[in-house]
mmCIF file of C-alpha atoms and ligand atoms in Angstrom:
data_model
loop_
_atom_site.group_PDB
_atom_site.id
_atom_site.type_symbol
_atom_site.label_atom_id
_atom_site.label_comp_id
_atom_site.label_asym_id
_atom_site.label_seq_id
_atom_site.Cartn_x
_atom_site.Cartn_y
_atom_site.Cartn_z
ATOM 1 C CA MET F 1 0.000 0.000 0.000
ATOM 2 C CA GLY F 2 1.065 3.574 -0.633
ATOM 3 C CA PHE F 3 1.411 5.529 2.598
ATOM 4 C CA LEU F 4 1.680 9.188 3.547
ATOM 5 C CA TYR F 5 1.508 10.742 6.987
ATOM 6 C CA LEU F 6 -0.005 14.189 6.612
ATOM 7 C CA PRO F 7 -0.595 15.098 10.256
ATOM 8 C CA PRO F 8 -3.058 14.460 11.762
ATOM 9 C CA PHE F 9 -4.102 12.101 8.968
ATOM 10 C CA ARG F 10 -2.709 8.986 7.375
ATOM 11 C CA VAL F 11 -3.475 8.628 3.692
ATOM 12 C CA GLN F 12 -2.958 5.044 2.563
ATOM 13 C CA GLY F 13 -4.031 2.756 -0.227
ATOM 14 C CA ILE F 14 -3.382 1.508 -3.714
ATOM 15 C CA SER F 15 -4.261 3.493 -6.769
ATOM 16 C CA VAL F 16 -3.267 2.465 -10.287
ATOM 17 C CA ALA F 17 -5.487 3.436 -13.221
ATOM 18 C CA GLY F 18 -7.544 0.600 -14.646
ATOM 19 C CA GLU F 19 -6.364 -1.842 -11.959
ATOM 20 C CA GLU F 20 -7.298 -0.739 -8.491
ATOM 21 C CA ALA F 21 -8.173 2.431 -6.634
ATOM 22 C CA VAL F 22 -8.652 2.586 -2.864
ATOM 23 C CA VAL F 23 -7.553 5.512 -0.687
ATOM 24 C CA GLN F 24 -8.179 5.192 3.043
ATOM 25 C CA LEU F 25 -8.075 7.842 5.755
ATOM 26 C CA PRO F 26 -8.205 5.714 8.908
ATOM 27 C CA GLU F 27 -8.591 8.738 11.220
ATOM 28 C CA LEU F 28 -11.757 9.742 9.353
ATOM 29 C CA ASP F 29 -13.077 6.158 9.272
ATOM 30 C CA VAL F 30 -13.528 6.347 5.502
ATOM 31 C CA ALA F 31 -12.016 4.945 2.317
ATOM 32 C CA PHE F 32 -12.551 6.521 -1.069
ATOM 33 C CA ASP F 33 -13.309 3.740 -3.563
ATOM 34 C CA ILE F 34 -12.566 0.065 -3.139
ATOM 35 C CA GLY F 35 -11.104 -1.385 -6.332
ATOM 36 C CA LEU F 36 -9.909 -4.382 -4.351
ATOM 37 C CA CYS F 37 -9.954 -4.875 -0.610
ATOM 38 C CA PRO F 38 -6.579 -4.514 1.135
ATOM 39 C CA ARG F 39 -6.978 -5.757 4.705
ATOM 40 C CA PRO F 40 -6.506 -2.447 6.557
ATOM 41 C CA VAL F 41 -9.532 -1.009 4.722
ATOM 42 C CA LEU F 42 -11.816 -3.400 6.638
ATOM 43 C CA SER F 43 -11.428 -1.133 9.662
ATOM 44 C CA SER F 44 -13.173 1.855 8.058
ATOM 45 C CA LYS F 45 -16.950 1.861 8.287
ATOM 46 C CA THR F 46 -17.690 3.942 5.199
ATOM 47 C CA ILE F 47 -16.715 3.614 1.553
ATOM 48 C CA ALA F 48 -17.246 6.820 -0.401
ATOM 49 C CA LEU F 49 -17.562 5.475 -3.931
ATOM 50 C CA SER F 50 -16.688 7.880 -6.733
ATOM 51 C CA HIS F 51 -18.118 5.828 -9.597
ATOM 52 C CA ALA F 52 -18.662 2.250 -10.639
ATOM 53 C CA HIS F 53 -15.793 1.491 -13.021
ATOM 54 C CA MET F 54 -14.447 -1.907 -12.029
ATOM 55 C CA ASP F 55 -11.109 -0.567 -10.774
ATOM 56 C CA HIS F 56 -13.045 1.468 -8.171
ATOM 57 C CA ILE F 57 -15.853 -0.856 -7.062
ATOM 58 C CA ALA F 58 -14.745 -4.484 -7.433
ATOM 59 C CA GLY F 59 -13.787 -4.905 -3.754
ATOM 60 C CA LEU F 60 -17.140 -3.674 -2.447
ATOM 61 C CA PRO F 61 -19.144 -6.925 -2.040
ATOM 62 C CA TYR F 62 -16.063 -8.615 -0.564
ATOM 63 C CA TRP F 63 -15.595 -5.732 1.886
ATOM 64 C CA PHE F 64 -19.226 -5.956 3.041
ATOM 65 C CA SER F 65 -18.861 -9.702 3.413
ATOM 66 C CA GLN F 66 -15.524 -9.633 5.283
ATOM 67 C CA ARG F 67 -16.781 -7.015 7.734
ATOM 68 C CA SER F 68 -19.693 -9.279 8.497
ATOM 69 C CA PHE F 69 -17.439 -12.365 8.690
ATOM 70 C CA GLN F 70 -15.225 -10.564 11.209
ATOM 71 C CA GLN F 71 -18.260 -9.494 13.219
ATOM 72 C CA GLN F 72 -17.849 -5.799 12.567
ATOM 73 C CA PRO F 73 -20.937 -3.593 12.220
ATOM 74 C CA PRO F 74 -22.373 -3.532 8.668
ATOM 75 C CA GLY F 75 -20.406 -1.372 6.260
ATOM 76 C CA ARG F 76 -22.022 1.417 4.334
ATOM 77 C CA VAL F 77 -21.279 2.666 0.875
ATOM 78 C CA VAL F 78 -22.010 6.247 -0.127
ATOM 79 C CA CYS F 79 -22.594 6.661 -3.859
ATOM 80 C CA HIS F 80 -24.081 8.720 -6.684
ATOM 81 C CA HIS F 81 -27.869 8.388 -6.642
ATOM 82 C CA ALA F 82 -27.812 7.221 -10.280
ATOM 83 C CA ILE F 83 -26.060 3.945 -9.330
ATOM 84 C CA ALA F 84 -27.588 3.162 -5.910
ATOM 85 C CA GLY F 85 -30.214 0.852 -7.442
ATOM 86 C CA ALA F 86 -27.616 -1.093 -9.409
ATOM 87 C CA ILE F 87 -25.508 -1.587 -6.256
ATOM 88 C CA ASP F 88 -28.583 -2.933 -4.477
ATOM 89 C CA ARG F 89 -29.199 -5.339 -7.346
ATOM 90 C CA MET F 90 -25.561 -6.442 -7.264
ATOM 91 C CA MET F 91 -25.850 -7.235 -3.561
ATOM 92 C CA GLN F 92 -29.126 -9.068 -4.246
ATOM 93 C CA SER F 93 -27.292 -11.217 -6.816
ATOM 94 C CA TRP F 94 -24.793 -12.146 -4.109
ATOM 95 C CA VAL F 95 -27.663 -13.395 -1.956
ATOM 96 C CA ASP F 96 -28.718 -15.637 -4.847
ATOM 97 C CA LEU F 97 -25.142 -16.819 -5.432
ATOM 98 C CA GLU F 98 -24.148 -17.412 -1.815
ATOM 99 C CA GLN F 99 -27.544 -18.406 -0.438
ATOM 100 C CA GLN F 100 -26.937 -16.094 2.467
ATOM 101 C CA ARG F 101 -27.561 -12.470 3.216
ATOM 102 C CA THR F 102 -24.631 -10.107 3.792
ATOM 103 C CA PRO F 103 -25.591 -6.987 5.752
ATOM 104 C CA TYR F 104 -24.889 -3.741 3.905
ATOM 105 C CA GLU F 105 -26.117 -0.178 3.690
ATOM 106 C CA VAL F 106 -26.293 2.034 0.605
ATOM 107 C CA VAL F 107 -26.447 5.811 1.101
ATOM 108 C CA SER F 108 -27.534 7.443 -2.128
ATOM 109 C CA LEU F 109 -26.460 11.061 -2.575
ATOM 110 C CA ALA F 110 -27.411 13.576 -5.223
ATOM 111 C CA PRO F 111 -24.650 16.024 -6.107
ATOM 112 C CA GLY F 112 -24.579 18.785 -3.470
ATOM 113 C CA GLN F 113 -25.996 16.552 -0.736
ATOM 114 C CA SER F 114 -24.064 15.309 2.277
ATOM 115 C CA THR F 115 -24.178 12.639 4.960
ATOM 116 C CA PRO F 116 -22.703 12.628 8.488
ATOM 117 C CA LEU F 117 -19.305 10.988 8.909
ATOM 118 C CA GLY F 118 -19.125 10.453 12.638
ATOM 119 C CA ARG F 119 -19.530 13.279 15.118
ATOM 120 C CA ASP F 120 -19.040 16.825 13.816
ATOM 121 C CA ARG F 121 -17.999 15.664 10.368
ATOM 122 C CA GLU F 122 -19.862 15.657 7.091
ATOM 123 C CA LEU F 123 -19.158 13.935 3.755
ATOM 124 C CA HIS F 124 -20.221 16.163 0.846
ATOM 125 C CA ALA F 125 -20.881 14.881 -2.683
ATOM 126 C CA ILE F 126 -19.499 16.975 -5.545
ATOM 127 C CA GLU F 127 -20.495 16.013 -9.092
ATOM 128 C CA VAL F 128 -17.595 15.542 -11.499
ATOM 129 C CA PRO F 129 -17.686 14.818 -15.240
ATOM 130 C CA HIS F 130 -16.443 11.338 -16.186
ATOM 131 C CA THR F 131 -17.610 8.728 -18.714
ATOM 132 C CA VAL F 132 -20.194 7.415 -16.183
ATOM 133 C CA PRO F 133 -22.057 9.149 -13.294
ATOM 134 C CA ALA F 134 -19.335 10.216 -10.876
ATOM 135 C CA LEU F 135 -18.835 12.059 -7.606
ATOM 136 C CA GLY F 136 -15.923 13.651 -5.842
ATOM 137 C CA TYR F 137 -16.118 14.163 -2.081
ATOM 138 C CA CYS F 138 -15.110 16.644 0.578
ATOM 139 C CA VAL F 139 -15.020 15.875 4.301
ATOM 140 C CA THR F 140 -15.707 18.914 6.459
ATOM 141 C CA GLU F 141 -15.529 19.379 10.216
ATOM 142 C CA ARG F 142 -17.853 21.636 12.198
ATOM 143 C CA ARG F 143 -16.028 23.805 14.674
ATOM 144 C CA ARG F 144 -17.483 26.292 17.109
ATOM 145 C CA LYS F 145 -15.758 29.652 16.784
ATOM 146 C CA LEU F 146 -16.093 33.010 18.443
ATOM 147 C CA ARG F 147 -18.073 35.380 16.239
ATOM 148 C CA PRO F 148 -15.662 37.759 14.467
ATOM 149 C CA GLU F 149 -17.274 40.832 16.068
ATOM 150 C CA PHE F 150 -16.157 39.520 19.512
ATOM 151 C CA ALA F 151 -12.621 38.648 18.461
ATOM 152 C CA ASN F 152 -10.883 41.633 20.057
ATOM 153 C CA ILE F 153 -12.712 42.066 23.328
ATOM 154 C CA PRO F 154 -11.367 40.901 26.720
ATOM 155 C CA SER F 155 -12.383 37.502 28.062
ATOM 156 C CA SER F 156 -14.116 38.992 31.130
ATOM 157 C CA GLN F 157 -16.474 40.828 28.779
ATOM 158 C CA ILE F 158 -17.017 37.645 26.728
ATOM 159 C CA ARG F 159 -18.008 35.866 29.936
ATOM 160 C CA ALA F 160 -20.455 38.603 30.811
ATOM 161 C CA LEU F 161 -21.996 38.437 27.324
ATOM 162 C CA ARG F 162 -22.335 34.678 27.576
ATOM 163 C CA GLU F 163 -24.012 34.963 30.990
ATOM 164 C CA ARG F 164 -26.521 37.394 29.485
ATOM 165 C CA GLY F 165 -27.397 34.629 26.994
ATOM 166 C CA GLU F 166 -25.795 36.406 24.048
ATOM 167 C CA GLU F 167 -24.921 34.152 21.045
ATOM 168 C CA ILE F 168 -21.174 34.691 20.985
ATOM 169 C CA THR F 169 -20.123 31.696 18.867
ATOM 170 C CA HIS F 170 -21.082 30.312 15.484
ATOM 171 C CA ASP F 171 -20.365 27.062 13.656
ATOM 172 C CA VAL F 172 -17.886 27.038 10.799
ATOM 173 C CA GLU F 173 -17.253 24.180 8.385
ATOM 174 C CA ILE F 174 -13.572 23.433 7.837
ATOM 175 C CA PRO F 175 -12.844 21.393 4.662
ATOM 176 C CA LEU F 176 -10.338 18.745 5.760
ATOM 177 C CA VAL F 177 -9.859 16.326 2.912
ATOM 178 C CA ALA F 178 -11.206 16.158 -0.634
ATOM 179 C CA TYR F 179 -11.043 13.388 -3.231
ATOM 180 C CA THR F 180 -11.794 14.095 -6.874
ATOM 181 C CA GLY F 181 -12.261 10.533 -8.123
ATOM 182 C CA ASP F 182 -11.829 10.125 -11.895
ATOM 183 C CA THR F 183 -12.662 13.354 -13.645
ATOM 184 C CA ALA F 184 -12.225 15.436 -16.750
ATOM 185 C CA PRO F 185 -10.712 18.888 -16.210
ATOM 186 C CA GLY F 186 -13.063 21.840 -15.701
ATOM 187 C CA ASP F 187 -14.251 24.590 -13.373
ATOM 188 C CA HIS F 188 -15.782 22.048 -10.983
ATOM 189 C CA LEU F 189 -12.197 21.511 -9.741
ATOM 190 C CA LEU F 190 -12.216 25.083 -8.466
ATOM 191 C CA GLN F 191 -15.315 24.839 -6.331
ATOM 192 C CA ASP F 192 -14.978 25.283 -2.586
ATOM 193 C CA GLY F 193 -14.786 21.634 -1.521
ATOM 194 C CA PHE F 194 -11.774 20.996 -3.754
ATOM 195 C CA LYS F 195 -10.319 24.480 -3.578
ATOM 196 C CA ARG F 196 -10.221 24.884 0.215
ATOM 197 C CA ALA F 197 -9.493 21.329 1.434
ATOM 198 C CA LYS F 198 -6.298 21.017 3.492
ATOM 199 C CA ILE F 199 -5.506 17.704 1.785
ATOM 200 C CA LEU F 200 -6.560 17.239 -1.822
ATOM 201 C CA VAL F 201 -6.360 13.744 -3.294
ATOM 202 C CA VAL F 202 -6.607 14.165 -7.028
ATOM 203 C CA GLU F 203 -6.457 11.763 -9.915
ATOM 204 C CA CYS F 204 -3.649 12.294 -12.404
ATOM 205 C CA THR F 205 -3.797 9.403 -14.828
ATOM 206 C CA PHE F 206 -1.462 10.695 -17.525
ATOM 207 C CA PHE F 207 1.976 12.280 -17.580
ATOM 208 C CA LEU F 208 3.423 11.883 -21.067
ATOM 209 C CA ALA F 209 2.866 14.765 -23.489
ATOM 210 C CA GLU F 210 1.611 12.367 -26.178
ATOM 211 C CA HIS F 211 -1.112 11.152 -23.819
ATOM 212 C CA TYR F 212 -2.900 14.485 -23.531
ATOM 213 C CA ASP F 213 -5.551 13.467 -26.089
ATOM 214 C CA ARG F 214 -5.993 10.121 -24.428
ATOM 215 C CA ALA F 215 -6.710 11.879 -21.113
ATOM 216 C CA GLY F 216 -9.375 13.961 -22.842
ATOM 217 C CA LYS F 217 -11.088 10.927 -24.395
ATOM 218 C CA GLY F 218 -11.195 8.956 -21.155
ATOM 219 C CA LYS F 219 -12.251 12.070 -19.182
ATOM 220 C CA HIS F 220 -9.201 11.927 -16.982
ATOM 221 C CA LEU F 221 -6.677 14.469 -15.764
ATOM 222 C CA HIS F 222 -3.190 14.966 -17.184
ATOM 223 C CA ILE F 223 -0.319 16.474 -15.205
ATOM 224 C CA ARG F 224 -0.647 19.588 -17.399
ATOM 225 C CA ASP F 225 -4.170 20.051 -15.976
ATOM 226 C CA ILE F 226 -2.820 19.724 -12.423
ATOM 227 C CA GLU F 227 -0.239 22.375 -13.249
ATOM 228 C CA ARG F 228 -3.051 24.690 -14.384
ATOM 229 C CA TYR F 229 -5.152 24.272 -11.204
ATOM 230 C CA LEU F 230 -2.430 23.991 -8.581
ATOM 231 C CA GLY F 231 -2.159 27.744 -8.036
ATOM 232 C CA HIS F 232 -5.910 27.908 -7.246
ATOM 233 C CA TRP F 233 -5.927 25.058 -4.742
ATOM 234 C CA GLU F 234 -5.266 26.034 -1.135
ATOM 235 C CA ALA F 235 -4.291 22.514 -0.039
ATOM 236 C CA GLU F 236 -1.217 22.144 2.137
ATOM 237 C CA ASP F 237 -0.747 18.717 0.579
ATOM 238 C CA VAL F 238 -1.823 17.564 -2.875
ATOM 239 C CA VAL F 239 -1.740 13.786 -3.355
ATOM 240 C CA LEU F 240 -1.707 12.475 -6.916
ATOM 241 C CA VAL F 241 -3.321 9.080 -7.439
ATOM 242 C CA HIS F 242 -4.592 6.854 -10.281
ATOM 243 C CA LEU F 243 -1.377 7.063 -12.320
ATOM 244 C CA SER F 244 -1.359 4.852 -15.350
ATOM 245 C CA ARG F 245 1.203 2.062 -15.490
ATOM 246 C CA ARG F 246 2.260 3.667 -18.739
ATOM 247 C CA THR F 247 3.984 6.334 -16.634
ATOM 248 C CA PRO F 248 7.459 5.313 -15.430
ATOM 249 C CA LEU F 249 7.774 6.385 -11.796
ATOM 250 C CA PRO F 250 11.167 8.120 -12.183
ATOM 251 C CA LEU F 251 9.650 10.302 -14.896
ATOM 252 C CA ALA F 252 6.587 11.051 -12.754
ATOM 253 C CA ARG F 253 8.866 12.086 -9.852
ATOM 254 C CA GLU F 254 10.775 14.459 -12.081
ATOM 255 C CA VAL F 255 7.682 16.033 -13.629
ATOM 256 C CA VAL F 256 5.996 16.451 -10.242
ATOM 257 C CA ALA F 257 9.060 18.183 -8.778
ATOM 258 C CA ASP F 258 8.993 20.531 -11.750
ATOM 259 C CA VAL F 259 5.262 21.274 -11.531
ATOM 260 C CA ALA F 260 5.141 21.586 -7.723
ATOM 261 C CA GLN F 261 7.314 24.736 -7.525
ATOM 262 C CA GLY F 262 7.834 24.308 -3.792
ATOM 263 C CA ARG F 263 4.290 23.147 -3.041
ATOM 264 C CA ARG F 264 3.868 19.776 -1.325
ATOM 265 C CA VAL F 265 2.724 17.502 -4.153
ATOM 266 C CA HIS F 266 2.981 13.761 -3.449
ATOM 267 C CA LEU F 267 2.600 10.591 -5.478
ATOM 268 C CA LEU F 268 0.725 8.090 -3.295
ATOM 269 C CA MET F 269 2.426 5.126 -4.977
ATOM 270 C CA ASP F 270 5.978 6.494 -4.794
ATOM 271 C CA GLY F 271 6.976 4.111 -2.016
ATOM 272 C CA ARG F 272 10.630 5.068 -1.970
ATOM 273 C CA THR F 273 10.114 8.828 -1.615
ATOM 274 C CA ASN F 274 7.234 8.458 0.844
ATOM 275 C CA ARG F 275 9.172 6.053 3.034
ATOM 276 C CA ALA F 276 12.167 8.399 3.194
ATOM 277 C CA ARG F 277 9.772 11.207 4.092
ATOM 278 C CA TYR F 278 8.147 9.160 6.850
ATOM 279 C CA ASP F 279 11.528 8.123 8.265
ATOM 280 C CA ALA F 280 12.454 11.814 8.417
ATOM 281 C CA GLN F 281 9.165 12.550 10.207
ATOM 282 C CA LEU F 282 9.924 9.799 12.729
ATOM 283 C CA ALA F 283 13.459 11.074 13.237
ATOM 284 C CA ALA F 284 12.179 14.626 13.789
ATOM 285 C CA ALA F 285 9.799 13.252 16.425
ATOM 286 C CA GLY F 286 12.664 11.359 18.107
ATOM 287 C CA GLN F 287 11.186 7.977 17.166
ATOM 288 C CA PRO F 288 13.200 5.051 15.804
ATOM 289 C CA LYS F 289 12.646 3.941 12.216
ATOM 290 C CA GLU F 290 9.958 1.339 11.871
ATOM 291 C CA SER F 291 11.200 -2.055 10.798
ATOM 292 C CA ARG F 292 9.358 -3.224 7.764
ATOM 293 C CA SER F 293 9.255 -6.718 6.400
ATOM 294 C CA ALA F 294 8.630 -5.952 2.761
ATOM 295 C CA GLU F 295 10.105 -3.452 0.350
ATOM 296 C CA PRO F 296 7.607 -0.897 -0.931
ATOM 297 C CA THR F 297 6.102 -1.689 -4.274
ATOM 298 C CA GLU F 298 6.935 0.686 -7.030
ATOM 299 C CA ALA F 299 3.530 0.224 -8.554
ATOM 300 C CA PRO F 300 3.279 2.403 -11.618
ATOM 301 C CA ALA F 301 6.096 1.023 -13.717
ATOM 302 C CA GLU F 302 6.467 0.718 -17.417
ATOM 303 C CA SER F 303 4.185 -1.641 -19.215
ATOM 304 C CA ALA F 304 3.462 -2.184 -22.856
ATOM 305 C CA ALA F 305 -0.202 -2.817 -22.130
ATOM 306 C CA GLU F 306 -2.451 -0.216 -23.700
ATOM 307 C CA ALA F 307 -5.876 -0.364 -22.143
ATOM 308 C CA PRO F 308 -8.755 1.062 -24.137
ATOM 309 C CA ALA F 309 -9.588 4.605 -23.018
ATOM 310 C CA GLY F 310 -12.732 5.250 -21.039
ATOM 311 C CA THR F 311 -12.861 2.134 -18.923
ATOM 312 C CA GLU F 312 -10.824 3.253 -15.951
HETATM 313 ZN ZN1 LIG C 401 -13.252 5.725 -14.186
HETATM 314 ZN ZN1 LIG C 402 -10.344 4.611 -12.601
#
């Protein structure tokens, strides 16, 4: 699994275009998409599904089933309202196939709607253009803040106002993390949920100049699109996912460093760079390096395979 520690959140998962996309934020109890089902993802109670291409949804029935098998509470999937019925029918087919009923919950969202994600947090659906109905998501947190008009008055006065029953605070929604899912470029990438999130996980399927047309046909993003939007995004960390295997990782590293211009832009599947970064974080915190049994996988490597556009 790719791994990044972006305090206070871990961002972990596997995301390779056409093969498998799953990005988990354990601290938020959510995973975006579930192309297959890596074991750690069983611990999150919600899957926020971007769309139903196989590389994003194939692990879903297995995830429901394993949660049940391990006696965890039923999982829930949040999805675009246009595909909720089909997901229900898929789960019904599993009842017919297995002759047993796996508990599951489908939360159907129209673009612009939201659903609670634990206490004080909300998962918002943002419609994005792709070759099938698709959503991006933003997780916000409600925080109680002092009203701006009371910001510069002494605390004794604040206390007095509160005792008089004056409404001195208001709720603000802080966008924590956003996930674009697969998407064509466009102004939707500049709307608040994506623009203001502290961590933005964004697909970037293509890197090579000759693949720009291919990105357009499959309604995916190219690194040149990321370059165009980066200046508008306020994210402290931008995490690129869904790279095609056609992109050699060393090239992706180089291009990202060039595009980032000092901003923190990460490649989720760049195991080597992310491990060195995490070791440095541990060292800075006075912790020993973690011993790891396996070498990180350098997932997006060269491959001659040319998948047809529009199926990822
Ligand atoms: Zn797709
Ligand atoms: Zn995909």
